[in-house]
PDB file of C-alpha atoms in Angstrom:
ATOM      1  CA  MET A 513     -90.103  54.391  53.998  1.00  0.00           C
ATOM      2  CA  LYS A 514     -87.929  57.223  52.680  1.00  0.00           C
ATOM      3  CA  ALA A 515     -84.232  57.431  53.552  1.00  0.00           C
ATOM      4  CA  LEU A 516     -83.300  60.836  54.963  1.00  0.00           C
ATOM      5  CA  ARG A 517     -79.614  60.404  55.763  1.00  0.00           C
ATOM      6  CA  ALA A 518     -76.868  58.021  54.681  1.00  0.00           C
ATOM      7  CA  PHE A 519     -73.220  57.510  55.473  1.00  0.00           C
ATOM      8  CA  SER A 520     -70.149  55.738  54.172  1.00  0.00           C
ATOM      9  CA  PHE A 521     -67.270  54.364  56.179  1.00  0.00           C
ATOM     10  CA  LEU A 522     -63.930  55.956  55.341  1.00  0.00           C
ATOM     11  CA  PRO A 523     -62.167  53.841  52.704  1.00  0.00           C
ATOM     12  CA  GLU A 524     -59.149  53.185  54.911  1.00  0.00           C
ATOM     13  CA  TYR A 525     -61.345  51.741  57.697  1.00  0.00           C
ATOM     14  CA  ARG A 526     -63.916  49.643  55.806  1.00  0.00           C
ATOM     15  CA  LEU A 527     -64.214  46.104  57.109  1.00  0.00           C
ATOM     16  CA  ASP A 528     -63.877  43.058  54.907  1.00  0.00           C
ATOM     17  CA  ILE A 529     -67.188  41.168  55.044  1.00  0.00           C
ATOM     18  CA  ASP A 530     -65.427  37.947  56.088  1.00  0.00           C
ATOM     19  CA  GLU A 531     -63.767  39.844  58.936  1.00  0.00           C
ATOM     20  CA  PHE A 532     -67.078  41.331  60.061  1.00  0.00           C
ATOM     21  CA  ASP A 533     -69.229  38.195  59.770  1.00  0.00           C
ATOM     22  CA  PRO A 534     -67.668  35.105  58.158  1.00  0.00           C
ATOM     23  CA  THR A 535     -71.097  33.444  57.728  1.00  0.00           C
ATOM     24  CA  LEU A 536     -72.715  36.343  55.874  1.00  0.00           C
ATOM     25  CA  VAL A 537     -71.585  35.406  52.357  1.00  0.00           C
ATOM     26  CA  SER A 538     -73.379  32.051  52.604  1.00  0.00           C
ATOM     27  CA  ARG A 539     -76.535  33.811  53.877  1.00  0.00           C
ATOM     28  CA  ALA A 540     -76.367  36.843  51.573  1.00  0.00           C
ATOM     29  CA  ARG A 541     -79.589  36.275  49.599  1.00  0.00           C
ATOM     30  CA  PRO A 542     -81.969  35.824  52.569  1.00  0.00           C
ATOM     31  CA  VAL A 543     -80.303  38.686  54.447  1.00  0.00           C
ATOM     32  CA  ALA A 544     -80.697  40.945  51.392  1.00  0.00           C
ATOM     33  CA  VAL A 545     -84.381  39.991  51.018  1.00  0.00           C
ATOM     34  CA  TYR A 546     -85.521  39.884  54.643  1.00  0.00           C
ATOM     35  CA  GLY A 547     -82.859  41.854  56.491  1.00  0.00           C
ATOM     36  CA  GLU A 548     -81.268  40.822  59.732  1.00  0.00           C
ATOM     37  CA  GLU A 549     -80.790  42.411  63.115  1.00  0.00           C
ATOM     38  CA  LEU A 550     -77.156  42.792  64.121  1.00  0.00           C
ATOM     39  CA  ASP A 551     -76.014  41.604  67.523  1.00  0.00           C
ATOM     40  CA  SER A 552     -74.811  44.212  70.021  1.00  0.00           C
ATOM     41  CA  ALA A 553     -71.112  43.357  69.513  1.00  0.00           C
ATOM     42  CA  GLN A 554     -71.431  43.976  65.757  1.00  0.00           C
ATOM     43  CA  VAL A 555     -73.241  47.265  66.353  1.00  0.00           C
ATOM     44  CA  GLU A 556     -70.554  48.439  68.782  1.00  0.00           C
ATOM     45  CA  ARG A 557     -67.831  47.489  66.304  1.00  0.00           C
ATOM     46  CA  LEU A 558     -69.515  49.506  63.542  1.00  0.00           C
ATOM     47  CA  LYS A 559     -69.913  52.501  65.879  1.00  0.00           C
ATOM     48  CA  ARG A 560     -66.124  52.681  66.271  1.00  0.00           C
ATOM     49  CA  ILE A 561     -65.475  53.069  62.520  1.00  0.00           C
ATOM     50  CA  PRO A 562     -64.967  56.636  61.228  1.00  0.00           C
ATOM     51  CA  TYR A 563     -67.556  57.680  58.628  1.00  0.00           C
ATOM     52  CA  VAL A 564     -68.704  60.566  56.479  1.00  0.00           C
ATOM     53  CA  GLU A 565     -72.247  61.548  55.558  1.00  0.00           C
ATOM     54  CA  VAL A 566     -73.175  61.038  51.887  1.00  0.00           C
ATOM     55  CA  SER A 567     -76.141  62.234  49.856  1.00  0.00           C
ATOM     56  CA  VAL A 568     -79.311  60.156  49.590  1.00  0.00           C
ATOM     57  CA  PHE A 569     -80.819  59.622  46.139  1.00  0.00           C
ATOM     58  CA  GLY A 570     -83.725  62.043  45.810  1.00  0.00           C
ATOM     59  CA  GLY A 571     -82.751  63.813  49.036  1.00  0.00           C
ATOM     60  CA  PRO A 572     -80.964  67.078  49.728  1.00  0.00           C
ATOM     61  CA  GLN A 573     -77.691  67.336  47.801  1.00  0.00           C
ATOM     62  CA  PHE A 574     -75.983  69.615  50.318  1.00  0.00           C
ATOM     63  CA  ILE A 575     -73.821  67.468  52.549  1.00  0.00           C
ATOM     64  CA  ILE A 576     -71.272  68.744  55.048  1.00  0.00           C
ATOM     65  CA  GLY A 577     -68.223  66.565  54.443  1.00  0.00           C
ATOM     66  CA  ASP A 578     -67.185  66.323  58.086  1.00  0.00           C
ATOM     67  CA  ILE A 579     -65.527  63.107  59.115  1.00  0.00           C
ATOM     68  CA  HIS A 580     -67.317  61.635  62.105  1.00  0.00           C
ATOM     69  CA  VAL A 581     -65.173  59.831  64.653  1.00  0.00           C
ATOM     70  CA  PRO A 582     -66.482  58.320  67.879  1.00  0.00           C
ATOM     71  CA  ARG A 583     -64.729  60.957  70.023  1.00  0.00           C
ATOM     72  CA  THR A 584     -65.812  64.018  71.949  1.00  0.00           C
ATOM     73  CA  ASP A 585     -63.532  66.805  70.627  1.00  0.00           C
ATOM     74  CA  PRO A 586     -64.793  67.644  67.103  1.00  0.00           C
ATOM     75  CA  GLN A 587     -62.209  70.242  66.032  1.00  0.00           C
ATOM     76  CA  MET A 588     -58.492  70.759  65.582  1.00  0.00           C
ATOM     77  CA  LYS A 589     -56.329  73.615  64.406  1.00  0.00           C
ATOM     78  CA  ALA A 590     -55.725  73.493  60.654  1.00  0.00           C
ATOM     79  CA  GLY A 591     -52.046  73.400  59.731  1.00  0.00           C
ATOM     80  CA  PRO A 592     -48.979  73.539  61.958  1.00  0.00           C
ATOM     81  CA  VAL A 593     -48.466  77.339  61.765  1.00  0.00           C
ATOM     82  CA  ASN A 594     -52.084  78.459  61.984  1.00  0.00           C
ATOM     83  CA  ARG A 595     -52.452  81.356  64.392  1.00  0.00           C
ATOM     84  CA  ALA A 596     -55.701  82.803  63.047  1.00  0.00           C
ATOM     85  CA  GLY A 597     -58.028  80.366  64.789  1.00  0.00           C
ATOM     86  CA  TYR A 598     -59.250  78.647  61.615  1.00  0.00           C
ATOM     87  CA  VAL A 599     -60.421  75.126  62.464  1.00  0.00           C
ATOM     88  CA  VAL A 600     -61.269  72.019  60.464  1.00  0.00           C
ATOM     89  CA  ALA A 601     -64.294  70.182  61.829  1.00  0.00           C
ATOM     90  CA  GLY A 602     -64.494  66.437  62.177  1.00  0.00           C
ATOM     91  CA  GLU A 603     -60.943  65.302  62.855  1.00  0.00           C
ATOM     92  CA  PRO A 604     -59.977  65.298  66.509  1.00  0.00           C
ATOM     93  CA  PRO A 605     -56.213  65.592  67.073  1.00  0.00           C
ATOM     94  CA  ASP A 606     -56.081  62.378  69.122  1.00  0.00           C
ATOM     95  CA  THR A 607     -57.119  60.146  66.185  1.00  0.00           C
ATOM     96  CA  GLU A 608     -54.543  58.457  63.991  1.00  0.00           C
ATOM     97  CA  LYS A 609     -53.259  60.514  61.073  1.00  0.00           C
ATOM     98  CA  GLU A 610     -51.627  59.883  57.728  1.00  0.00           C
ATOM     99  CA  LEU A 611     -49.310  62.231  55.935  1.00  0.00           C
ATOM    100  CA  TYR A 612     -50.509  62.696  52.351  1.00  0.00           C
ATOM    101  CA  VAL A 613     -49.367  64.502  49.216  1.00  0.00           C
ATOM    102  CA  LEU A 614     -51.839  65.426  46.476  1.00  0.00           C
ATOM    103  CA  VAL A 615     -50.744  66.593  43.049  1.00  0.00           C
ATOM    104  CA  LEU A 616     -52.735  68.800  40.693  1.00  0.00           C
ATOM    105  CA  ASP A 617     -52.895  67.194  37.261  1.00  0.00           C
ATOM    106  CA  GLY A 618     -53.374  69.471  34.275  1.00  0.00           C
ATOM    107  CA  ASP A 619     -51.751  72.409  32.510  1.00  0.00           C
ATOM    108  CA  THR A 620     -50.006  74.167  35.387  1.00  0.00           C
ATOM    109  CA  SER A 621     -49.282  77.279  33.305  1.00  0.00           C
ATOM    110  CA  ALA A 622     -53.002  77.739  32.619  1.00  0.00           C
ATOM    111  CA  PHE A 623     -53.768  77.284  36.303  1.00  0.00           C
ATOM    112  CA  LEU A 624     -51.129  79.765  37.516  1.00  0.00           C
ATOM    113  CA  GLY A 625     -51.341  82.195  34.596  1.00  0.00           C
ATOM    114  CA  ASN A 626     -47.629  81.908  33.751  1.00  0.00           C
ATOM    115  CA  ALA A 627     -45.162  79.270  32.599  1.00  0.00           C
ATOM    116  CA  PRO A 628     -43.776  77.466  35.682  1.00  0.00           C
ATOM    117  CA  SER A 629     -41.105  75.545  33.677  1.00  0.00           C
ATOM    118  CA  ASP A 630     -42.030  71.934  34.489  1.00  0.00           C
ATOM    119  CA  GLN A 631     -43.032  72.626  38.083  1.00  0.00           C
ATOM    120  CA  ARG A 632     -46.058  70.945  39.667  1.00  0.00           C
ATOM    121  CA  ILE A 633     -48.562  71.964  42.314  1.00  0.00           C
ATOM    122  CA  PHE A 634     -48.702  69.804  45.453  1.00  0.00           C
ATOM    123  CA  LYS A 635     -50.932  69.886  48.528  1.00  0.00           C
ATOM    124  CA  ILE A 636     -49.376  68.342  51.650  1.00  0.00           C
ATOM    125  CA  GLY A 637     -51.357  67.585  54.786  1.00  0.00           C
ATOM    126  CA  LEU A 638     -52.380  65.269  57.597  1.00  0.00           C
ATOM    127  CA  SER A 639     -55.700  63.470  57.734  1.00  0.00           C
ATOM    128  CA  LEU A 640     -57.503  60.527  59.226  1.00  0.00           C
ATOM    129  CA  SER A 641     -58.586  59.690  55.657  1.00  0.00           C
ATOM    130  CA  PRO A 642     -56.468  61.029  52.781  1.00  0.00           C
ATOM    131  CA  LYS A 643     -58.876  59.442  50.273  1.00  0.00           C
ATOM    132  CA  THR A 644     -61.783  61.414  51.740  1.00  0.00           C
ATOM    133  CA  ARG A 645     -59.658  64.583  51.724  1.00  0.00           C
ATOM    134  CA  LEU A 646     -58.777  63.893  48.058  1.00  0.00           C
ATOM    135  CA  ASP A 647     -62.487  63.612  47.210  1.00  0.00           C
ATOM    136  CA  ALA A 648     -63.142  66.935  48.957  1.00  0.00           C
ATOM    137  CA  PHE A 649     -60.371  68.665  46.976  1.00  0.00           C
ATOM    138  CA  ARG A 650     -61.624  67.148  43.716  1.00  0.00           C
ATOM    139  CA  LYS A 651     -65.044  68.698  44.348  1.00  0.00           C
ATOM    140  CA  THR A 652     -63.495  72.183  44.554  1.00  0.00           C
ATOM    141  CA  LEU A 653     -62.583  72.181  40.873  1.00  0.00           C
ATOM    142  CA  PRO A 654     -64.996  71.892  37.957  1.00  0.00           C
ATOM    143  CA  ARG A 655     -64.522  68.764  35.869  1.00  0.00           C
ATOM    144  CA  GLY A 656     -62.296  69.388  32.928  1.00  0.00           C
ATOM    145  CA  ALA A 657     -58.719  70.551  32.640  1.00  0.00           C
ATOM    146  CA  PHE A 658     -57.623  70.009  36.257  1.00  0.00           C
ATOM    147  CA  SER A 659     -57.923  67.221  38.800  1.00  0.00           C
ATOM    148  CA  TRP A 660     -56.312  66.393  42.134  1.00  0.00           C
ATOM    149  CA  ALA A 661     -54.673  62.949  42.419  1.00  0.00           C
ATOM    150  CA  MET A 662     -53.099  61.045  45.296  1.00  0.00           C
ATOM    151  CA  TYR A 663     -49.336  61.263  44.895  1.00  0.00           C
ATOM    152  CA  ARG A 664     -48.200  59.660  48.171  1.00  0.00           C
ATOM    153  CA  SER A 665     -49.632  58.774  51.577  1.00  0.00           C
ATOM    154  CA  THR A 666     -48.527  56.932  54.669  1.00  0.00           C
ATOM    155  CA  ARG A 667     -50.582  53.800  53.900  1.00  0.00           C
ATOM    156  CA  VAL A 668     -49.926  53.907  50.131  1.00  0.00           C
ATOM    157  CA  ASP A 669     -46.217  53.822  50.986  1.00  0.00           C
ATOM    158  CA  GLY A 670     -46.800  50.745  53.171  1.00  0.00           C
ATOM    159  CA  HIS A 671     -46.528  52.380  56.598  1.00  0.00           C
ATOM    160  CA  ASP A 672     -48.928  52.418  59.551  1.00  0.00           C
ATOM    161  CA  PRO A 673     -50.685  55.704  60.362  1.00  0.00           C
ATOM    162  CA  TYR A 674     -49.335  57.878  63.149  1.00  0.00           C
ATOM    163  CA  PRO A 675     -51.250  57.510  66.431  1.00  0.00           C
ATOM    164  CA  SER A 676     -52.084  61.245  66.666  1.00  0.00           C
ATOM    165  CA  HIS A 677     -51.720  64.623  64.995  1.00  0.00           C
ATOM    166  CA  GLU A 678     -48.771  65.554  67.234  1.00  0.00           C
ATOM    167  CA  ALA A 679     -46.935  62.277  66.529  1.00  0.00           C
ATOM    168  CA  ALA A 680     -47.374  62.822  62.779  1.00  0.00           C
ATOM    169  CA  ARG A 681     -46.139  66.418  62.975  1.00  0.00           C
ATOM    170  CA  SER A 682     -43.035  65.347  64.885  1.00  0.00           C
ATOM    171  CA  ALA A 683     -42.547  62.356  62.522  1.00  0.00           C
ATOM    172  CA  LYS A 684     -42.400  59.865  65.370  1.00  0.00           C
ATOM    173  CA  PRO A 685     -43.487  56.484  63.949  1.00  0.00           C
ATOM    174  CA  PRO A 686     -46.059  54.409  65.828  1.00  0.00           C
TER     175      PRO A 686
END
């Protein structure tokens, strides 16, 4: 049987195996060899976890990096001052959000074309999964002199995510 599609849970929402099924570690070998059908409660729990599609070995390498959330509204306006109608697919506004700051590592003067005198380039935004957003930004640059890195985020700083896009924009904690 050939796999056609695959997915990965967002890093911030992955379950610890002991949290998901405390008996699985002791049964790991037979489950790995023979498989096991999940019960309906486990399936429903997995359906509520945000995920992103990933490429399958030997399959098509073009993957749309949309974050899939078990909600009905698949789009939100990008950025707080957007008036042009540009939308970002996959992150409904009513899902929890983290504030994140990415920093561009590398020779900033080569990137900008002039000497910025010790200044750095930052990208600030809101996302359900800053780690997934970081991966998307990393893919926009060829490997080499430049790379995006996580500078700060709500969870990295030890805070809970905001309950929605609007709460994050107004900086009202959960």
